[in-house]
Short mmCIF file of C-alpha atoms in Angstrom, two decimals:
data_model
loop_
_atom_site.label_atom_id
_atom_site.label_comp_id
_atom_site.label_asym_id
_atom_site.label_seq_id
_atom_site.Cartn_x
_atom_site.Cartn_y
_atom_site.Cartn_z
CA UNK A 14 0.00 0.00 0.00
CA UNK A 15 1.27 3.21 -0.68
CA UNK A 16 0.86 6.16 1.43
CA UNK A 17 -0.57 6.31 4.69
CA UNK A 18 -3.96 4.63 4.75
CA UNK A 19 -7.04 6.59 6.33
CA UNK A 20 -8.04 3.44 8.66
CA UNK A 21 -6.02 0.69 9.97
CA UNK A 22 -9.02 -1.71 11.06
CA UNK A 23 -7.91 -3.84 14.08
CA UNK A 24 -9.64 -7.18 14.91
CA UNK A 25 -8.48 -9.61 17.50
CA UNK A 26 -9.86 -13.19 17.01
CA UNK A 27 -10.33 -15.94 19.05
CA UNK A 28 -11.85 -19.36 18.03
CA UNK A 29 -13.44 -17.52 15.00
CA UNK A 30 -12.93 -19.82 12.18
CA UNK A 31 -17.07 -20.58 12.21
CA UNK A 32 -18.12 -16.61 11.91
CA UNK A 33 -14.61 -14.47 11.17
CA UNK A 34 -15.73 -14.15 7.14
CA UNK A 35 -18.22 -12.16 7.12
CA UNK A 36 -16.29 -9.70 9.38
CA UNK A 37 -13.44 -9.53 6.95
CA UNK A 38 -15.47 -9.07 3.51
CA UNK A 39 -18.10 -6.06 5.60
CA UNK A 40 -14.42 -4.14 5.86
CA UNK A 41 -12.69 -5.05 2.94
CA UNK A 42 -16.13 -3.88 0.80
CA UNK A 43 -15.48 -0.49 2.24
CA UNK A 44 -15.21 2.27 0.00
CA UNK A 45 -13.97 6.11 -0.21
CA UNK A 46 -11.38 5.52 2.30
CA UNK A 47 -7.67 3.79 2.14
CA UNK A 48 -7.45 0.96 4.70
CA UNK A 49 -5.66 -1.82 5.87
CA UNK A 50 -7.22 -4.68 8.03
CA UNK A 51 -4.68 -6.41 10.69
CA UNK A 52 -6.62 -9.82 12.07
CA UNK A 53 -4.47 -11.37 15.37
CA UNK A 54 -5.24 -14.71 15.69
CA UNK A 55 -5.16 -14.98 19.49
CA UNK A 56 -3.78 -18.45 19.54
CA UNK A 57 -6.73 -19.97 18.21
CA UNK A 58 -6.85 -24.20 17.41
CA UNK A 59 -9.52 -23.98 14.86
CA UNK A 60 -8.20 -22.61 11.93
CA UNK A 61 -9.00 -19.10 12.69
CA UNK A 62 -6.08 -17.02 10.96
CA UNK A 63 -6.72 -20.05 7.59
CA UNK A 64 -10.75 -19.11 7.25
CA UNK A 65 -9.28 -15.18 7.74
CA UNK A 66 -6.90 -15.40 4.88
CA UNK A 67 -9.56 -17.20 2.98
CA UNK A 68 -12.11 -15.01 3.30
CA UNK A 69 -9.91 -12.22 2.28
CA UNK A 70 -9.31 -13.70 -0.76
CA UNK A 71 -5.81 -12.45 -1.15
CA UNK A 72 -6.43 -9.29 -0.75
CA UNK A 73 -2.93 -7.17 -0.14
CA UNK A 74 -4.81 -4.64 2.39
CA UNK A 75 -5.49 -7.60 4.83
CA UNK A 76 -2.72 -8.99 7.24
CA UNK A 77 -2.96 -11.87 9.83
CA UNK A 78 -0.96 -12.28 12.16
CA UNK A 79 -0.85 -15.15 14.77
CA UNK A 80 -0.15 -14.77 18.94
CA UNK A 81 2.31 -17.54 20.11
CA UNK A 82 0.31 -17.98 23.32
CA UNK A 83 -4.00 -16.77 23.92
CA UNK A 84 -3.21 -13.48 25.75
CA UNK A 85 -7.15 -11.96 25.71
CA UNK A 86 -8.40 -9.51 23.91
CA UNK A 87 -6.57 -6.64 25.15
CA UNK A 88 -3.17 -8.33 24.51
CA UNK A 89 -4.05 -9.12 20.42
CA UNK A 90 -5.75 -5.35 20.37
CA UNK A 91 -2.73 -3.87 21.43
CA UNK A 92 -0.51 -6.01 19.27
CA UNK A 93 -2.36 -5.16 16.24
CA UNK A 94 -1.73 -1.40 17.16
CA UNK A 95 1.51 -1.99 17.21
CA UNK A 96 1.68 -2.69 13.41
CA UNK A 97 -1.16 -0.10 12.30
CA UNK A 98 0.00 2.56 9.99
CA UNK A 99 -3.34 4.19 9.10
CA UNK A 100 -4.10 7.79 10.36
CA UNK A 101 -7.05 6.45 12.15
CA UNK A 102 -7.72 3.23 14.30
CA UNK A 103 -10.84 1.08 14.29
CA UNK A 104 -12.51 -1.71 16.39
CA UNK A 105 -14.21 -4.13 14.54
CA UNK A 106 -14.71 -7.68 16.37
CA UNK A 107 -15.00 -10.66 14.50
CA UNK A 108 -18.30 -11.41 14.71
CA UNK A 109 -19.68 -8.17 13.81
CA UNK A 110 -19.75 -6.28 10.45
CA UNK A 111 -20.15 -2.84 9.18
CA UNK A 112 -22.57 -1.62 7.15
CA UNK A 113 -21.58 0.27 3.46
CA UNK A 114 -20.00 3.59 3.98
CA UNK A 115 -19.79 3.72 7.58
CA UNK A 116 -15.86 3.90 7.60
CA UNK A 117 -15.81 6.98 5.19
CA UNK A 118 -19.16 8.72 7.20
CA UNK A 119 -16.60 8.37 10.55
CA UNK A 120 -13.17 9.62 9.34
CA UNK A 121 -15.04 12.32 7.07
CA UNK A 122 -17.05 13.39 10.77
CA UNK A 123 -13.82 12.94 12.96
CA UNK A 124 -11.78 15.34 10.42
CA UNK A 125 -14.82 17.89 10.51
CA UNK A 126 -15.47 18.04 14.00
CA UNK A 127 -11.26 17.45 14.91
CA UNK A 128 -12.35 14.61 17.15
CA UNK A 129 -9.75 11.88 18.08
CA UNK A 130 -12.57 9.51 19.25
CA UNK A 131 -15.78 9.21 16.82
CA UNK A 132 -18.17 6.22 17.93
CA UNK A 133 -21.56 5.85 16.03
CA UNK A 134 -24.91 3.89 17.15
CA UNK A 135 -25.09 0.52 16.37
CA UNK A 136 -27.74 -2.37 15.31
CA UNK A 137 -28.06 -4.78 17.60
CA UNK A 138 -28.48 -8.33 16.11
CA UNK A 139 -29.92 -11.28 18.74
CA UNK A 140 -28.84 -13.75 15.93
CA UNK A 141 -26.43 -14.99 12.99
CA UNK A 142 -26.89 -13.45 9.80
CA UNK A 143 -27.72 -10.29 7.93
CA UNK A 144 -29.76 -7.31 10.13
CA UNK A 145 -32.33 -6.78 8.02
CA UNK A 146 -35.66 -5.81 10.12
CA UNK A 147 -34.00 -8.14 13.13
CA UNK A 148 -31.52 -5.02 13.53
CA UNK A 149 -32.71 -2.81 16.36
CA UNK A 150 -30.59 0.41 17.54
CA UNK A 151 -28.05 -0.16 20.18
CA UNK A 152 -28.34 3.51 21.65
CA UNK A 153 -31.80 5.61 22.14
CA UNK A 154 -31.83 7.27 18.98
CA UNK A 155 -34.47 9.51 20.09
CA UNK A 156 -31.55 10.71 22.59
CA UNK A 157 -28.67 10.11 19.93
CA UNK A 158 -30.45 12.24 16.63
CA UNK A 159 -28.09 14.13 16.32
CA UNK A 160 -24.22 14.41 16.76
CA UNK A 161 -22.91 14.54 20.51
CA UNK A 162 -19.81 15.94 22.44
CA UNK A 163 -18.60 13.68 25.27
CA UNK A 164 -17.30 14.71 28.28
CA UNK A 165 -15.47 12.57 30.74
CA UNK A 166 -18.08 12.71 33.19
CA UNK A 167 -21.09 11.58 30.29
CA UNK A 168 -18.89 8.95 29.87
CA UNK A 169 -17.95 7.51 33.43
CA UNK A 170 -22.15 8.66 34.81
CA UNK A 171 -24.19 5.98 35.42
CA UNK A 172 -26.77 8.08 34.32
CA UNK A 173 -25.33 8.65 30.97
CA UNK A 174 -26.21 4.74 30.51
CA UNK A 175 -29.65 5.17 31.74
CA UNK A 176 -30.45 7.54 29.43
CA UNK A 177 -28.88 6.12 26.15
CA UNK A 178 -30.16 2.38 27.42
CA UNK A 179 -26.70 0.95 27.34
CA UNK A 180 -23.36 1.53 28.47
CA UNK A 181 -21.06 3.62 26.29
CA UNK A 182 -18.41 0.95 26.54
CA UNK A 183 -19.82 -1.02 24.07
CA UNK A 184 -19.46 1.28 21.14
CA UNK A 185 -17.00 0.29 18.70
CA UNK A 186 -14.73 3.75 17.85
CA UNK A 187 -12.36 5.28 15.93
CA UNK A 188 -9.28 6.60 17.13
CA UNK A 189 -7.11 9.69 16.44
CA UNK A 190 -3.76 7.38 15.71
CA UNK A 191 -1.83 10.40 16.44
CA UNK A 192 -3.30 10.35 19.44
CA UNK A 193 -2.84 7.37 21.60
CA UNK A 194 0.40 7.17 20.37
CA UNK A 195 0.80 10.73 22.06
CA UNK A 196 -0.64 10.17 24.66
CA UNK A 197 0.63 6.42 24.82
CA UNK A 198 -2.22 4.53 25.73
CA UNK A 199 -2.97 0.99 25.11
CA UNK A 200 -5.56 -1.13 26.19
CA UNK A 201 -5.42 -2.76 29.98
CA UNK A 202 -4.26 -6.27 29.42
CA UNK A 203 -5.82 -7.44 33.11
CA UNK A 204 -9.71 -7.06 31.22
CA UNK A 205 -11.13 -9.27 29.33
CA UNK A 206 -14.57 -7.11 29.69
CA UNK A 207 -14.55 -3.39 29.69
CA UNK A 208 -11.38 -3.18 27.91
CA UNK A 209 -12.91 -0.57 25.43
CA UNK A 210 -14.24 1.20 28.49
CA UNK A 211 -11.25 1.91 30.29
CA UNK A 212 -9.15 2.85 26.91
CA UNK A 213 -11.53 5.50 25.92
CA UNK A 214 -11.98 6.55 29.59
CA UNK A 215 -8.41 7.13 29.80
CA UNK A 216 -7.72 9.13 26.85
CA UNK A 217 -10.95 11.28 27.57
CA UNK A 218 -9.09 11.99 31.03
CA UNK A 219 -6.13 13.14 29.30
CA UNK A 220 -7.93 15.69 26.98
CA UNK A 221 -8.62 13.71 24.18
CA UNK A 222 -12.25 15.21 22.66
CA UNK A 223 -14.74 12.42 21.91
CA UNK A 224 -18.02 12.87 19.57
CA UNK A 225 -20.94 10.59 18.62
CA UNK A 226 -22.41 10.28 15.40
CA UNK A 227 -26.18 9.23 15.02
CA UNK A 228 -25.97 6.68 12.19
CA UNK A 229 -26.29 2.81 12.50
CA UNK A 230 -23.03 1.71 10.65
CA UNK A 231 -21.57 -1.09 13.02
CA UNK A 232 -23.72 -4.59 13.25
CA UNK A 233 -23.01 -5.76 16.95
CA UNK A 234 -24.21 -9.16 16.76
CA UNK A 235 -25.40 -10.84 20.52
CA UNK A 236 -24.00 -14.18 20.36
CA UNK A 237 -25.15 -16.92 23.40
CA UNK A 238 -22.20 -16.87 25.42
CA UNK A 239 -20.33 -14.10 24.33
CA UNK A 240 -17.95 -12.99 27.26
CA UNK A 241 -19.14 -9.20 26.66
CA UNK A 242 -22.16 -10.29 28.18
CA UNK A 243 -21.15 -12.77 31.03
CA UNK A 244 -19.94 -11.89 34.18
CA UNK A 245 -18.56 -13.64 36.99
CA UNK A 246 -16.51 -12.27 40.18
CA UNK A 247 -13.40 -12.99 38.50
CA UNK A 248 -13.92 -10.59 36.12
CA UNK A 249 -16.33 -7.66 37.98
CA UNK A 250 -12.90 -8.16 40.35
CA UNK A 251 -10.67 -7.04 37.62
CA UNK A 252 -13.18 -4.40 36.38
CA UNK A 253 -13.07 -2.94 40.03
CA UNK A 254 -9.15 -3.33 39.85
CA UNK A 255 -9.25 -1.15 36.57
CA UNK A 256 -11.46 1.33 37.97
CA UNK A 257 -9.64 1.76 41.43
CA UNK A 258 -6.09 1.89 39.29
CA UNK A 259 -8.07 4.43 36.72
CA UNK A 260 -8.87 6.43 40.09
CA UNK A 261 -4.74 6.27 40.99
CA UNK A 262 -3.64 7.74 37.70
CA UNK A 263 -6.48 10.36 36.87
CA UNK A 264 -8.49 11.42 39.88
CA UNK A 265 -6.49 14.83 40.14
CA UNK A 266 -7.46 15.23 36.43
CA UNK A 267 -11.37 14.87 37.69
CA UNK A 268 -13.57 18.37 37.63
CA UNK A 269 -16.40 18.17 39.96
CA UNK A 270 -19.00 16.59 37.31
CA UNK A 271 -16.33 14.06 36.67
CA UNK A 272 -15.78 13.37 40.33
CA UNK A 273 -18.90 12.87 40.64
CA UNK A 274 -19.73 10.77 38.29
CA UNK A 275 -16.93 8.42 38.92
CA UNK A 276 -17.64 8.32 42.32
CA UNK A 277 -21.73 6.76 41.28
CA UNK A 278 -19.91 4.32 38.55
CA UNK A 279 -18.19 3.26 41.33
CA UNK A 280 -20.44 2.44 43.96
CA UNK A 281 -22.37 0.29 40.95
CA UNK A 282 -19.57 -1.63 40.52
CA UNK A 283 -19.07 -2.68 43.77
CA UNK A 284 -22.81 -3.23 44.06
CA UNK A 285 -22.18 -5.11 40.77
CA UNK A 286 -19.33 -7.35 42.22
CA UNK A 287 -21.07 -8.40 45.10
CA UNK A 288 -23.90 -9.74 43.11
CA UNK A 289 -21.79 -11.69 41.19
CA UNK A 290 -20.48 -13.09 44.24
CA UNK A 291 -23.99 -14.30 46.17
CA UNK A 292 -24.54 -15.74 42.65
CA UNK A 293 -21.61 -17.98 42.54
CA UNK A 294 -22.27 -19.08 45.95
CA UNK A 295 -25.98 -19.32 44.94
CA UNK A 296 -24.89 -21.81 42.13
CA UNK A 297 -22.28 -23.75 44.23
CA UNK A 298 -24.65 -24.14 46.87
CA UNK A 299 -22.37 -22.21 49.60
CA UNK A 300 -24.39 -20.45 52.15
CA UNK A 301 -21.07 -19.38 53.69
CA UNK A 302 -19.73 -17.72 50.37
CA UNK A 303 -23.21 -16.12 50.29
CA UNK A 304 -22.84 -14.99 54.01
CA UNK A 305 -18.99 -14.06 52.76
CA UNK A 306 -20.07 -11.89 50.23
CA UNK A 307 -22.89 -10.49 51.95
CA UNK A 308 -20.83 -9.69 54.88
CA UNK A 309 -18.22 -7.88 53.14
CA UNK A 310 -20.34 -5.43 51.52
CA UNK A 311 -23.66 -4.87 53.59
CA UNK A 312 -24.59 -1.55 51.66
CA UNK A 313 -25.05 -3.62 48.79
CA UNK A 314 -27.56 -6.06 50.54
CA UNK A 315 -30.88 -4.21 49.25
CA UNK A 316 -29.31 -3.76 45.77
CA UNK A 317 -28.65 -7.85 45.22
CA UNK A 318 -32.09 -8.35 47.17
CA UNK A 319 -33.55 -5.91 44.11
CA UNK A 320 -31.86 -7.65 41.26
CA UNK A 321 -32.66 -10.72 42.00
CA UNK A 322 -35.95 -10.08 41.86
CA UNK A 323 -36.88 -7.93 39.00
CA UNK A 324 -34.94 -11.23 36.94
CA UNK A 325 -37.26 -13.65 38.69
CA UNK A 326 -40.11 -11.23 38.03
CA UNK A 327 -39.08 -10.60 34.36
CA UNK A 328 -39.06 -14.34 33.87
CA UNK A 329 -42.32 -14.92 35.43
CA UNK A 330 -43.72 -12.58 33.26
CA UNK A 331 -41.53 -13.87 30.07
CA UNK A 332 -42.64 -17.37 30.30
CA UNK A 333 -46.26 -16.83 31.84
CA UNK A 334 -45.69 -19.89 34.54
CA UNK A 335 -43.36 -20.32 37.59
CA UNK A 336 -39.89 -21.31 38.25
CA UNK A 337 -37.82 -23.22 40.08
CA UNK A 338 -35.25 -21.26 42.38
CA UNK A 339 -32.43 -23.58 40.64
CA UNK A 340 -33.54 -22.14 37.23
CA UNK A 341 -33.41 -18.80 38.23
CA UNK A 342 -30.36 -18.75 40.07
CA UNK A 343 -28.22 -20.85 37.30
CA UNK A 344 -29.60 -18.06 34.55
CA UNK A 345 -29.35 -14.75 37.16
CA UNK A 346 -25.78 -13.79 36.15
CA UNK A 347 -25.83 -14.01 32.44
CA UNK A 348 -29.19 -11.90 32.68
CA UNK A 349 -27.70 -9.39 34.58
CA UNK A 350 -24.74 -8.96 32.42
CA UNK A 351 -26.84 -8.39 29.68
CA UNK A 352 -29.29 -5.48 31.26
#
């Protein structure tokens, strides 16, 4: 490729040989902008980096590279930064796909607005294949119709998510490459969820100027199991890790709406670990890891007490009959995650 390309598209993979093609041609079918796509295969056994090659079809803008060892997501990320060249960055994950234009819409609204983050709204899709009328809009559009600045505090306020219906952490962006190598940011390799979160977080802290767009150019697909949407105390642990080390590096960056606002996102977390924990002891049958987790965090009692049951509510209503505490405990946490 000659010349600097407009978009180096990064997409770590994992086990993706099954769903990585249509990924690859949604990106490669991009047009009025110069890009290049780096795929790390994250140590996959499956054939992952062969049905990536494949599906690029020898296409010179497409390189695949492969991790010795399966480092997570933020480790094959920050790898395929590492050999980006283009003026902007962009998340794609391998089981989502872009719609037509959406590439050339983002760097054209970046340049304009002289953004170094541009996200845009997404379609949700519940199952494989093309959106079509299954695609439903990620974000509130009737709060997202029109373009959006975002401060640090919109982005760390609970309320922010509230109002939008969904966390901003989910958004798939495009970085300023000039940017995080400026600032010299790269994504926490401890995560495995909220990865995105904390990178944009971080570079908002640092001045960085964000914007969102109102289209729907990025297809986020809901797969069954997808860690995005699965939590256990593991890994609300290491998002409370992140947040207290985010705290260490940029609270004396914080203005008062900031402070604020990171002081609410915290106290959900917590609230949002301990849950995780009375469900694992739920599951495993331990009253004292209940008791444990219950002890160690009392303010979060009438929270948990809440939770669990507007899901046993919700599926009482969902399936019009009863059912059993075993059901409901064993499906609590991956309902959670996903409200």
């Amino acid at each position: 490729m000659s010349g600097q390309a407009d978009i180096s598209v990064i997409m770590a993979a994992w086990h993706a040989a099954d769903f990585i093609a249509p990924a690859i041609r949604s990106v490669l079918s991009q047009t009025g902008v110069s890009l290049e796509l780096i795929v790390v295969d994250d140590a996959s056994t499956d054939g992952t980096a062969e049905a990536a090659l494949e599906a690029g079809g020898g296409d010179p803008r497409l390189r695949v590279e492969r991790m010795a060892s399966n480092g997570g997501p933020s480790v094959a990320r920050n790898r395929a930064i590492d050999l980006a060249s283009g003026r902007y960055l962009a998340v794609v994950d391998s089981d989502d796909s872009l719609e037509p234009g959406r590439l050339e819409r983002l760097v054209t609204f970046a340049d304009d607005a002289s953004a170094d983050i541009v996200a845009d709204n997404m379609n949700r899709i519940d199952k494989l294949g093309a959106p079509g009328s299954s695609g439903t809009p990620f974000l509130s559009e009737a709060e997202l119709s029109a373009p959006r600045r975002v401060s640090l505090a919109d982005y760390l306020s609970p309320e922010t998510e509230r109002c939008y219906g969904e966390n901003l952490g989910y958004l798939k962006p495009l970085f300023r490459s000039a940017t995080i190598r400026e600032i010299g940011l790269r994504y926490d390799t401890r995560l495995r969820n909220s990865e995105d979160f904390y990178l944009v977080a971080g570079l908002l802290a640092e001045g960085a100027q964000m914007r969102l767009h109102p289209s729907r150019g990025y297809n986020y697909l809901v797969r069954p199991g997808s860690i995005s949407h699965r939590l256990t105390p593991e890994l609300t642990g290491a998002i409370l890790d992140a947040n207290e080390s985010f705290a260490k590096h940029y609270a004396h960056r914080f203005d008062a709406p900031a402070r604020a606002a990171f002081n609410r996102r915290a106290r959900d977390l917590q609230n949002m670990h301990s849950f995780e924990r009375v469900i694992a002891a739920l599951k495993s049958k331990s009253a004292v890891g209940v008791a444990s987790a219950l002890g160690a965090r009392p303010a979060a009692v009438a929270h948990i007490i809440s939770r669990l049951s507007a899901i046993a509510a919700g599926k009482l209503k969902r399936s019009g009959r009863g059912q059993n505490r075993t059901e409901m405990i064993q499906n609590a946490s991956d309902q959670t995650a996903a409200q």
